[in-house]
Coordinates of C-alpha atoms and ligand atoms in Angstrom, one line a residue:
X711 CA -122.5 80.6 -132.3
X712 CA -120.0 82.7 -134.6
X713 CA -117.8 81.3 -137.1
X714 CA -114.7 79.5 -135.6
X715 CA -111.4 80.6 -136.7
X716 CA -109.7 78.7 -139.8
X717 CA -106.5 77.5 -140.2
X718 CA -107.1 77.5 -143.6
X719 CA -108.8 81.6 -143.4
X720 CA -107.2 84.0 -145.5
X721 CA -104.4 81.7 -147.0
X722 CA -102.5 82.8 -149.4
X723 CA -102.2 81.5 -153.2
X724 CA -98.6 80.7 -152.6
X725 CA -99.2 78.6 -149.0
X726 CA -102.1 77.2 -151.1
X727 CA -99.9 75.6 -154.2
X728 CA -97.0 74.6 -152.5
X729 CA -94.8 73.6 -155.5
X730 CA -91.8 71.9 -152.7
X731 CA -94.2 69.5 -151.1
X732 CA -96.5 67.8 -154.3
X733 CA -98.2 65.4 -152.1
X734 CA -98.0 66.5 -148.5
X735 CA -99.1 70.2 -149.3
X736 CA -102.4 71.5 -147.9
X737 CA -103.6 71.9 -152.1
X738 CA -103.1 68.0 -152.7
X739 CA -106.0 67.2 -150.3
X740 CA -107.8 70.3 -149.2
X741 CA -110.2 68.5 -147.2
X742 CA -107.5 67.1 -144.8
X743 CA -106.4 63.6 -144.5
X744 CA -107.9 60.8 -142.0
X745 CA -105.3 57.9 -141.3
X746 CA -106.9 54.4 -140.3
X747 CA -104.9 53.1 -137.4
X748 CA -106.3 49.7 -137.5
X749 CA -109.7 50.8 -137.3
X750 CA -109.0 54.1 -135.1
X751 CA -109.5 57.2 -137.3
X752 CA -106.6 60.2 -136.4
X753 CA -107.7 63.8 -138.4
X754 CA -111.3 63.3 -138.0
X755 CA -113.4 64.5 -135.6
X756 CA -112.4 63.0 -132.5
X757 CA -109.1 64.1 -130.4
X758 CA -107.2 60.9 -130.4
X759 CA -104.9 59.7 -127.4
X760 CA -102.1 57.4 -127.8
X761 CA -100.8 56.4 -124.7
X762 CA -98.8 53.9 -122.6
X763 CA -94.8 52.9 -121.2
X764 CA -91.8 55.0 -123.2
X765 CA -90.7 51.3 -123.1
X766 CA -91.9 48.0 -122.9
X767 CA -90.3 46.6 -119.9
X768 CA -91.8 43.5 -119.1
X769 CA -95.7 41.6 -119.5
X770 CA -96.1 43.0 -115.9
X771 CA -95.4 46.3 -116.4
X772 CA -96.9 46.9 -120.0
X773 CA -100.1 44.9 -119.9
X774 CA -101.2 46.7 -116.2
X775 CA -100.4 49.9 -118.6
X776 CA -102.3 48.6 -121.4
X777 CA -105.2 47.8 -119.4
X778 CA -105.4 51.3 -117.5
X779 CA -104.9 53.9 -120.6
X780 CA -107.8 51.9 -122.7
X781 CA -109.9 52.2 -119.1
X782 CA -109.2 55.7 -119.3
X783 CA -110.1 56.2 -122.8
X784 CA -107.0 56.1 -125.0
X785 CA -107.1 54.6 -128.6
X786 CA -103.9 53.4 -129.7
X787 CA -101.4 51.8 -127.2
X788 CA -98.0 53.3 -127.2
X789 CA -94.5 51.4 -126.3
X790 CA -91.1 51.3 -127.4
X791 CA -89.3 47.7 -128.2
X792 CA -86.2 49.4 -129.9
X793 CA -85.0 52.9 -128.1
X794 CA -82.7 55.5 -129.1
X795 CA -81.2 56.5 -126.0
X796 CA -78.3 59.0 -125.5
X797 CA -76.4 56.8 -123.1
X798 CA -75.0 53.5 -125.0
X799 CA -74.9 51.9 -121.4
X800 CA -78.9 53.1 -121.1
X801 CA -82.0 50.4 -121.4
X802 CA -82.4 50.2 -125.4
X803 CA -85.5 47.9 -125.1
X804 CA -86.6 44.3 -125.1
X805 CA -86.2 44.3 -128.8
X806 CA -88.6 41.5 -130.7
X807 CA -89.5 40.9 -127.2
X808 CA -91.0 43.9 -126.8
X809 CA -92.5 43.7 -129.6
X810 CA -94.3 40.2 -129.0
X811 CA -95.7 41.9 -125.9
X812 CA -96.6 45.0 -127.6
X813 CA -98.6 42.0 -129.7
X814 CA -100.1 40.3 -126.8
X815 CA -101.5 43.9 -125.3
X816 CA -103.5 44.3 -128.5
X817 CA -104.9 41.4 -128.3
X818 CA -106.3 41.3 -125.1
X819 CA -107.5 45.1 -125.3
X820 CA -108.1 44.8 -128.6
X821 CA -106.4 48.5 -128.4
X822 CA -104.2 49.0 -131.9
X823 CA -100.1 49.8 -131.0
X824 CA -97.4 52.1 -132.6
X825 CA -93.8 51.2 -132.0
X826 CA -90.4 53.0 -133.1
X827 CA -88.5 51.7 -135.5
X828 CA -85.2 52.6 -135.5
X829 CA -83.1 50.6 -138.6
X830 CA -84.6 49.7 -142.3
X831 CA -82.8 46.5 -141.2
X832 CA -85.6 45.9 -138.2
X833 CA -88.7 47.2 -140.9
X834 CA -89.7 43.7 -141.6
X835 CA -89.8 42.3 -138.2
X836 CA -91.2 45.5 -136.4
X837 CA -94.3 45.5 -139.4
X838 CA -95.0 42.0 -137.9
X839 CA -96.3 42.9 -134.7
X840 CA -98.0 46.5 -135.3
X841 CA -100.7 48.7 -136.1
X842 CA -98.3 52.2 -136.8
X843 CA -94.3 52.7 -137.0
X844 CA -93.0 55.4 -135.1
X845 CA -90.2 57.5 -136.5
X846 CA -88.5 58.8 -133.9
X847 CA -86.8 62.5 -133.5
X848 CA -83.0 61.5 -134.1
X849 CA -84.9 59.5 -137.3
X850 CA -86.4 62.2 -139.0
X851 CA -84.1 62.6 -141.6
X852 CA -83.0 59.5 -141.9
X853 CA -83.6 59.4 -145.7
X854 CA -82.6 55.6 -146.0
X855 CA -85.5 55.1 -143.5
X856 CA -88.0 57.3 -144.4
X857 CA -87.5 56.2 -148.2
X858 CA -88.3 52.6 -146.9
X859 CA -90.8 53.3 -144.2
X860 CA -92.2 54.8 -147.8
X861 CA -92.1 51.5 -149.6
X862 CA -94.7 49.9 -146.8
X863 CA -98.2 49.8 -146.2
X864 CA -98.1 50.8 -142.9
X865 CA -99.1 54.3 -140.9
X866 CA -96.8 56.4 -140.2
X867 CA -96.1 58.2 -136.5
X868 CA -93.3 60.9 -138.2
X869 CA -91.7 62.8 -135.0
X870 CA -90.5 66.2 -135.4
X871 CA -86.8 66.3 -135.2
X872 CA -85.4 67.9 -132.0
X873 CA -83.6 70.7 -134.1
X874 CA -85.8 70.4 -137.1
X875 CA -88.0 73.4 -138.1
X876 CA -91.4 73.0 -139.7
X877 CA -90.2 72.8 -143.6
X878 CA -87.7 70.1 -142.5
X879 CA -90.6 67.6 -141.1
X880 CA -92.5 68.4 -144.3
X881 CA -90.2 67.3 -146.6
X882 CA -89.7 64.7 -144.1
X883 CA -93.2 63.2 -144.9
X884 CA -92.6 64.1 -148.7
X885 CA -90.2 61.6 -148.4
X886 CA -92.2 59.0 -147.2
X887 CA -95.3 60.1 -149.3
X888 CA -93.1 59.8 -152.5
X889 CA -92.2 56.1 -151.8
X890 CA -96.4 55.5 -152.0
X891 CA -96.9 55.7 -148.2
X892 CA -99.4 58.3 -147.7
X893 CA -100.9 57.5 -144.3
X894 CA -98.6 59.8 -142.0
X895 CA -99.4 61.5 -138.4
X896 CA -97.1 64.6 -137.7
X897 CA -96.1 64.2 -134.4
X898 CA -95.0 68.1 -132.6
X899 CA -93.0 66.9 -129.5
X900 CA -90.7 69.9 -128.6
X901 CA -87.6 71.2 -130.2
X902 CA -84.3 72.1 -128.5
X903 CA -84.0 76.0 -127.2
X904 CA -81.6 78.1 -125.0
X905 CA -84.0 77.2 -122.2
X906 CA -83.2 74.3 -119.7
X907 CA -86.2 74.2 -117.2
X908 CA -87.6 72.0 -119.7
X909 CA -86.5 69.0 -121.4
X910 CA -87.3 70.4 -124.7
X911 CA -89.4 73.7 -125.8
X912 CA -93.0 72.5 -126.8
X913 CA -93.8 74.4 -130.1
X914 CA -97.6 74.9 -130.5
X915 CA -96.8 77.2 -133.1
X916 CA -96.6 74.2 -135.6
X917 CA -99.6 72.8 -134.7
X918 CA -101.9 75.6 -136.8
X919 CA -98.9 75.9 -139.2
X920 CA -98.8 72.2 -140.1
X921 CA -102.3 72.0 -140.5
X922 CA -102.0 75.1 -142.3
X923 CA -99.5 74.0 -145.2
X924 CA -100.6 70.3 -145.3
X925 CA -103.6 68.0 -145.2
X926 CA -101.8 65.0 -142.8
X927 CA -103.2 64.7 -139.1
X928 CA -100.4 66.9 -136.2
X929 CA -100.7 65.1 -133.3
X930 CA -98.6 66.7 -130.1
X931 CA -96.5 65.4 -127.4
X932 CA -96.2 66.6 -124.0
X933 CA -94.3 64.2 -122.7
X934 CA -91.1 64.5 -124.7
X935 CA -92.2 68.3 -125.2
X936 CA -91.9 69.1 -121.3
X937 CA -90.1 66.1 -119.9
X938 CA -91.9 66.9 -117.0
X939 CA -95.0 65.1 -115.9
X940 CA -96.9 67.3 -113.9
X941 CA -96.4 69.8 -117.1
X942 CA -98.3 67.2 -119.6
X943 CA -101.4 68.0 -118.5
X944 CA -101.6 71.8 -119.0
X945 CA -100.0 71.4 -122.3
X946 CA -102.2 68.9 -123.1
X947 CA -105.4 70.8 -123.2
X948 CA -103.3 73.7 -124.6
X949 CA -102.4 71.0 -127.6
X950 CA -106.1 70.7 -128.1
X951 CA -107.0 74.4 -127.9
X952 CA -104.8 74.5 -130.6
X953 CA -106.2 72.7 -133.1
X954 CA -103.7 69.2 -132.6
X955 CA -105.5 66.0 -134.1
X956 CA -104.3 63.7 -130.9
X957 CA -102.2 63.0 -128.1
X958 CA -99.1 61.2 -127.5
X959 CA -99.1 60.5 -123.8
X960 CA -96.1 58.4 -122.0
X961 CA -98.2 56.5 -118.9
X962 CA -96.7 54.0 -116.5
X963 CA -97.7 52.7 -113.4
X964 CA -94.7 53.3 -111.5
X965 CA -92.7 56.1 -112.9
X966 CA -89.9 56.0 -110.1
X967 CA -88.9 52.9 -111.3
X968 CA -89.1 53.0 -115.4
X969 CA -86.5 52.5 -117.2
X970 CA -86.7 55.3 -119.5
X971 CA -88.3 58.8 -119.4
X972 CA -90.2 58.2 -115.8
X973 CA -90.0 62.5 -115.0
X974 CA -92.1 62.5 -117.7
X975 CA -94.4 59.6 -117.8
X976 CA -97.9 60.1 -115.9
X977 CA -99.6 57.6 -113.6
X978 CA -102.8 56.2 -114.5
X979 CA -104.6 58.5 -111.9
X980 CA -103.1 61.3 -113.9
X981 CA -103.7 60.3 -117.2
X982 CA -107.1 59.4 -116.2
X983 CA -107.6 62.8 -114.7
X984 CA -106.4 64.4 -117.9
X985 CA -108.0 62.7 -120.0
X986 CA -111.5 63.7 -118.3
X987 CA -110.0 67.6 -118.1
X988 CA -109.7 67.3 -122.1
X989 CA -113.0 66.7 -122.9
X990 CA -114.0 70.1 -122.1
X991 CA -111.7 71.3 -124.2
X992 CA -112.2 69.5 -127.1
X993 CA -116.2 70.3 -126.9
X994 CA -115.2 73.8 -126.3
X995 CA -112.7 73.9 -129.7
X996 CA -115.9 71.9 -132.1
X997 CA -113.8 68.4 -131.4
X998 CA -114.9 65.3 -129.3
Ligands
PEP2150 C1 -90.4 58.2 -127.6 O1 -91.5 58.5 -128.1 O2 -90.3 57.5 -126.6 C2 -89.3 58.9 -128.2 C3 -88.0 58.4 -128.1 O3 -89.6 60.0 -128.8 P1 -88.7 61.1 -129.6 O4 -88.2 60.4 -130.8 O5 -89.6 62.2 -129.8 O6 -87.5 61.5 -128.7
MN2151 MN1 -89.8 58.4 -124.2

């Protein structure tokens, strides 16, 4: 079999020494950079899925969730305890709650979680009960947060911000990086266009561009990037023809009723059916 095609192929010397980002540029760890979740390894080999609820709604709701992505194959549990919603009179989550569940579903599946958090002033309690913290879109340059999210030892889920270009979630994870933090997952999840069939405009461009100009994992979401769940799917194996590290997959059990983000959020049928439509793609791209 020929020679795959390189992110890293002809690069030039000034993508190479990227003087703006000293730790998160591509130079500072040509080999690429694996971040442990808990014992789950996102940048290596294996396309990674992180799935479950946008938010954690109840024991019911998230542990039947739980239960069914891990089934299915995913290898972090997803689930929001604190949620940035546009509405003030919309669900913001179950709060420490949440978060005790989110607790309870890791240890009975044993699977490790990432949660948002939303306020420095939650960091302590959120780092209690988790594997990964989740900076969310409206987050991303929240310097106050990112510089403290820096200051923990603690992987970091950093979401491209919704009007953010590429530079912009760099710097982003410089931030974080320059506070001694250095295990951080790029997260892709769509960013706003002129176009309105979709929640958001899913841009796979920054998938071989991120890998390109740095060394951390680029995960992609197709939830948030589509807001449509029969689109996830599609642009999930797209996200993995692409070259994306992992997955970040919203999955409930019965998306008519959720409290957030239910147009989006697949069954567990669905997700299951995905995730079995993946691994042809990720054999067919060198991944497993
Ligand atoms: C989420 O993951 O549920 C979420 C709120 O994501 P984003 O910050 O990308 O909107
Ligand atoms: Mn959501």
């Amino acid at each position: 079999m020929s020679r795959q095609s390189n992110v890293l192929d002809s690069c030039p010397s000034e993508i190479a020494t990227d003087l703006s980002l000293r730790l998160a540029c591509r130079k500072a760890r040509p080999e690429g950079t694996v971040v442990d979740v808990s014992g789950i390894p996102v940048g290596g080999a294996e396309v990674v899925v992180l799935a479950g609820p946008c938010a954690v709604e109840s024991e019911e709701q998230l542990m039947a969730t739980a239960r069914a992505v891990k089934a299915a194959g995913a290898k972090v549990l997803r689930g929001g305890a604190y949620k940035p919603r546009t509405s003030p009179y919309s669900f913001h989550g179950l709060r420490e709650e949440g978060l005790k569940l989110l607790a309870q579903a890791r240890a009975e599946t044993g699977l490790p979680v990432v949660t948002e958090v939303m306020d420095a002033r939650h960091l302590d309690t959120v780092c209690r009960y988790t594997d990964m913290l989740q900076v969310g879109s409206r987050n991303m340059q929240n310097f106050t947060l990112l510089e403290e999210v820096g200051r923990v030892k603690r992987p970091v889920l950093l979401k491209r911000g919704m009007s953010a270009t590429i530079e912009e979630l760099l710097q982003a994870a410089e931030y974080v990086m320059k506070g001694g933090n250095h295990e951080i997952v790029l997260c892709e999840r769509g960013i706003r266009t002129f176009e309105t069939s979709t929640r958001n405009t899913l841009d796979l461009n920054a998938v071989p561009m991120l890998k390109r100009r740095s060394h951390l994992p680029v995960i992609v979401d197709p939830s948030h990037g589509t807001g449509h769940s029969w689109m996830v799917p599609p642009l999930a194996r797209a996200a993995v023809a692409v070259g994306a590290d992992g997955l970040l997959v919203e999955v409930h059990c019965k998306p008519h009723e959720a409290l957030s983000d239910g147009e989006q959020s697949l069954t567990p049928d669905r997700f299951e059916l995905m995730m079995h439509e993946l691994k042809a793609v990720a054999v067919a791209v060198g991944r497993r």
